[in-house]
Amino acid sequence: MDFKKLTIKSASEGLRKKKFSSVELTEAILDEIERRDGEIKAFLSVDREGALEAAKDADRLLAKEENLSPLVGVPLAVKDAILVKDLVSTSASGILENYKATYDATVIKKIKEIGAVILGKTNMDEFAMGSSTENSAFFPTRNPHDLKKVPGGSSGGSAAAVAADETIWALGSDTGGSIRQPSSFCGIAGFKPSYGAVSRFGLMAMASSFDQIGPLGKTVEDCFTAFNAIRGKDSFDSTSFDVGLDLGDQLAVKNMKIGMPKEYFAQGLDPRIEMLVKQAIEKLQDQGAQIKEISLPHSQFALACYYLILSSEISANLARYDGIKYGVCRSGENLLDVYLNSRKDGLGDEVRRRIMLGTYALSAGYYDAYYKKAQQIRTLIRKDFEEAFKQVDVLMCPVSPILPFGFGEKTSDPIQMYLCDIYTVIANLAGVPALSMPCGKVGNLPVGLQIIGPQKGDSTVLQMGSALERLLK
Ligand code: GLN
């Protein structure tokens, strides 16, 4: 039995038909991690014992009950920014080295209750700041398609683990593209739900008005299944709500209106990526979908707007890492010195850069010119989407303007790294759902296509993606 190529769907079928047990499946995946991860480095920690314990419980459940969730007994990996009780949870930051979570994030509570099997915690850019996983305080992760290239970021460990068959699916978080861009770079599917559709409780906060947890999987259908299990209102996150999810209905591609935002097929886009994305869209057109060029006129300000509001929220959220309550503590002559020394030693360059930028943008005298202006532009960007979705059902565009790049290529110039996020940040600014799915390869490097839907249009996005996935097969 080759366990490696299993999806949530096929693994769950195998478990139900007793072709294998969850313990056998989990052992096989753990062995694969052992065999492969020395090279890929997707995991920060593996919880072999805990995973096998959960697998035994799942087997007991599978033996006595029917009508269980397809996630029962199926192994997954969890981004290190998401708290799993009693497991080390560092967000790949030195300041939280060896920090053990004292409670489960809501998404973890949900999947544990279902009977899923947590394999371990995956690598990421420190506190989810970055687009290549090179900002991890521990080590970079490699792209399974080409070990000389980055896997994308910040959920690079989760994406690489799925792509390298070191897990069946994974949880990640997306603040400005961190699920979608690594999914695109690693040739898998990744879904950022509508803001609020999944509880953020227990996700280490980066920028609270953008952060969203979501699934990464081998297929869009798997993302659908995983999202269904983690979504929903949570009393611990006041921004959460119940988004309806229509799992059964297969969307008729015919008569669907697809918008192609012209600002996202513009200068700077690799023509090979453009060609693959357009070819995939044409397949939908052949099925009767209507394609329309759309404009999102304020897109030109999106990246600046994102990095301003983001850094401002980071500067506030990361104030809690002061050496007193969690993680690394450095001594000093007085309390201020303790704070300063702990933060200087514990936080990496990119994190400190953003804290400084954000503190500046929020400071008296600059607040109106930067933070307030960026918030006003954010409203205009939201309105662009509202207008667009009066005309079309979904928008389609590339996930990334460039192919996976080499290690060190962009680390010396932060602006070059920020430019990687040009097509993904808008969905977070507007709070709308967006999916990344593979649409072909350039050489051995995968290319992702992005499907963006209206607020709470999560079903439409996933069904459209699933329809396209079938057409591309
Ligand atoms: N690359 C983006 C950034 O560095 C997105 C990060 C994310 O989504 N967590 O801000």
PDB file of N, CA and C and ligand atoms in Angstrom, residues 79 127-131 153-154 173-179 206 306-307 310 354 417-418 421 425 428, ligand 1:
ATOM      1  N   LYS A  79       0.706  24.584  11.373  1.00  0.00           N
ATOM      2  CA  LYS A  79       1.654  25.712  11.374  1.00  0.00           C
ATOM      3  C   LYS A  79       1.990  26.089  12.809  1.00  0.00           C
ATOM      4  N   PHE A 127       6.831  34.730  13.151  1.00  0.00           N
ATOM      5  CA  PHE A 127       5.541  35.395  13.374  1.00  0.00           C
ATOM      6  C   PHE A 127       4.780  35.656  12.073  1.00  0.00           C
ATOM      7  N   ALA A 128       5.019  34.807  11.086  1.00  0.00           N
ATOM      8  CA  ALA A 128       4.314  34.861   9.788  1.00  0.00           C
ATOM      9  C   ALA A 128       4.688  36.073   8.940  1.00  0.00           C
ATOM     10  N   MET A 129       5.859  36.618   9.198  1.00  0.00           N
ATOM     11  CA  MET A 129       6.287  37.786   8.423  1.00  0.00           C
ATOM     12  C   MET A 129       7.307  37.386   7.377  1.00  0.00           C
ATOM     13  N   GLY A 130       6.830  37.228   6.151  1.00  0.00           N
ATOM     14  CA  GLY A 130       7.738  36.880   5.073  1.00  0.00           C
ATOM     15  C   GLY A 130       7.028  36.091   3.991  1.00  0.00           C
ATOM     16  N   SER A 131       7.741  35.852   2.901  1.00  0.00           N
ATOM     17  CA  SER A 131       7.140  35.174   1.749  1.00  0.00           C
ATOM     18  C   SER A 131       8.020  34.029   1.265  1.00  0.00           C
ATOM     19  N   GLY A 153       6.069  31.546   1.527  1.00  0.00           N
ATOM     20  CA  GLY A 153       5.843  31.759   2.956  1.00  0.00           C
ATOM     21  C   GLY A 153       4.640  32.655   3.183  1.00  0.00           C
ATOM     22  N   SER A 154       4.220  32.781   4.392  1.00  0.00           N
ATOM     23  CA  SER A 154       4.944  32.288   5.534  1.00  0.00           C
ATOM     24  C   SER A 154       4.632  30.837   5.915  1.00  0.00           C
ATOM     25  N   SER A 173      -1.909  29.822   8.141  1.00  0.00           N
ATOM     26  CA  SER A 173      -2.614  31.085   8.350  1.00  0.00           C
ATOM     27  C   SER A 173      -2.215  32.043   7.243  1.00  0.00           C
ATOM     28  N   ASP A 174      -3.139  32.942   6.938  1.00  0.00           N
ATOM     29  CA  ASP A 174      -2.967  33.832   5.799  1.00  0.00           C
ATOM     30  C   ASP A 174      -3.337  35.246   6.227  1.00  0.00           C
ATOM     31  N   THR A 175      -2.342  36.114   6.263  1.00  0.00           N
ATOM     32  CA  THR A 175      -2.546  37.495   6.661  1.00  0.00           C
ATOM     33  C   THR A 175      -2.452  38.399   5.426  1.00  0.00           C
ATOM     34  N   GLY A 176      -1.603  37.943   4.489  1.00  0.00           N
ATOM     35  CA  GLY A 176      -1.451  38.712   3.244  1.00  0.00           C
ATOM     36  C   GLY A 176      -1.119  37.781   2.082  1.00  0.00           C
ATOM     37  N   GLY A 177      -1.328  36.500   2.291  1.00  0.00           N
ATOM     38  CA  GLY A 177      -1.033  35.536   1.215  1.00  0.00           C
ATOM     39  C   GLY A 177      -0.346  34.278   1.701  1.00  0.00           C
ATOM     40  N   SER A 178      -0.161  34.167   3.006  1.00  0.00           N
ATOM     41  CA  SER A 178       0.690  33.109   3.561  1.00  0.00           C
ATOM     42  C   SER A 178       0.176  31.686   3.426  1.00  0.00           C
ATOM     43  N   ILE A 179      -1.080  31.504   3.039  1.00  0.00           N
ATOM     44  CA  ILE A 179      -1.522  30.154   2.676  1.00  0.00           C
ATOM     45  C   ILE A 179      -1.395  29.997   1.165  1.00  0.00           C
ATOM     46  N   MET A 206      -0.703  38.280  14.398  1.00  0.00           N
ATOM     47  CA  MET A 206       0.249  39.124  13.686  1.00  0.00           C
ATOM     48  C   MET A 206      -0.474  40.448  13.425  1.00  0.00           C
ATOM     49  N   TYR A 306      -1.493  47.829   2.701  1.00  0.00           N
ATOM     50  CA  TYR A 306      -1.348  46.605   3.494  1.00  0.00           C
ATOM     51  C   TYR A 306      -0.174  46.734   4.467  1.00  0.00           C
ATOM     52  N   TYR A 307       0.989  47.104   3.969  1.00  0.00           N
ATOM     53  CA  TYR A 307       2.173  47.122   4.833  1.00  0.00           C
ATOM     54  C   TYR A 307       2.101  48.191   5.926  1.00  0.00           C
ATOM     55  N   LEU A 310      -0.747  46.737   8.412  1.00  0.00           N
ATOM     56  CA  LEU A 310      -0.161  45.513   8.961  1.00  0.00           C
ATOM     57  C   LEU A 310       0.899  45.824  10.025  1.00  0.00           C
ATOM     58  N   ARG A 354       9.390  45.667  11.176  1.00  0.00           N
ATOM     59  CA  ARG A 354       7.948  45.963  11.082  1.00  0.00           C
ATOM     60  C   ARG A 354       7.433  46.632  12.357  1.00  0.00           C
ATOM     61  N   MET A 417      10.995  41.489  -1.405  1.00  0.00           N
ATOM     62  CA  MET A 417      10.215  40.421  -0.765  1.00  0.00           C
ATOM     63  C   MET A 417       8.743  40.850  -0.661  1.00  0.00           C
ATOM     64  N   TYR A 418       8.502  42.107  -0.288  1.00  0.00           N
ATOM     65  CA  TYR A 418       7.115  42.591  -0.144  1.00  0.00           C
ATOM     66  C   TYR A 418       6.382  42.529  -1.494  1.00  0.00           C
ATOM     67  N   ASP A 421       3.941  39.789  -2.662  1.00  0.00           N
ATOM     68  CA  ASP A 421       2.576  39.694  -2.129  1.00  0.00           C
ATOM     69  C   ASP A 421       1.570  40.524  -2.913  1.00  0.00           C
ATOM     70  N   VAL A 425      -2.457  40.314  -1.206  1.00  0.00           N
ATOM     71  CA  VAL A 425      -2.874  41.135  -0.058  1.00  0.00           C
ATOM     72  C   VAL A 425      -4.280  41.721  -0.214  1.00  0.00           C
ATOM     73  N   ASN A 428      -7.040  40.003   1.664  1.00  0.00           N
ATOM     74  CA  ASN A 428      -7.017  40.235   3.116  1.00  0.00           C
ATOM     75  C   ASN A 428      -7.484  41.651   3.446  1.00  0.00           C
TER      76      ASN A 428
HETATM   77  N1  GLN B   1       4.173  37.782   2.909  1.00  0.00           N
HETATM   78  C1  GLN B   1       3.227  38.589   3.619  1.00  0.00           C
HETATM   79  C2  GLN B   1       3.909  39.343   4.719  1.00  0.00           C
HETATM   80  O1  GLN B   1       5.065  39.120   4.938  1.00  0.00           O
HETATM   81  C3  GLN B   1       2.090  37.760   4.098  1.00  0.00           C
HETATM   82  C4  GLN B   1       2.291  37.143   5.404  1.00  0.00           C
HETATM   83  C5  GLN B   1       1.155  36.338   5.871  1.00  0.00           C
HETATM   84  O2  GLN B   1       0.148  36.165   5.189  1.00  0.00           O
HETATM   85  N2  GLN B   1       1.275  35.874   7.088  1.00  0.00           N
HETATM   86  O3  GLN B   1       3.292  40.154   5.364  1.00  0.00           O
END
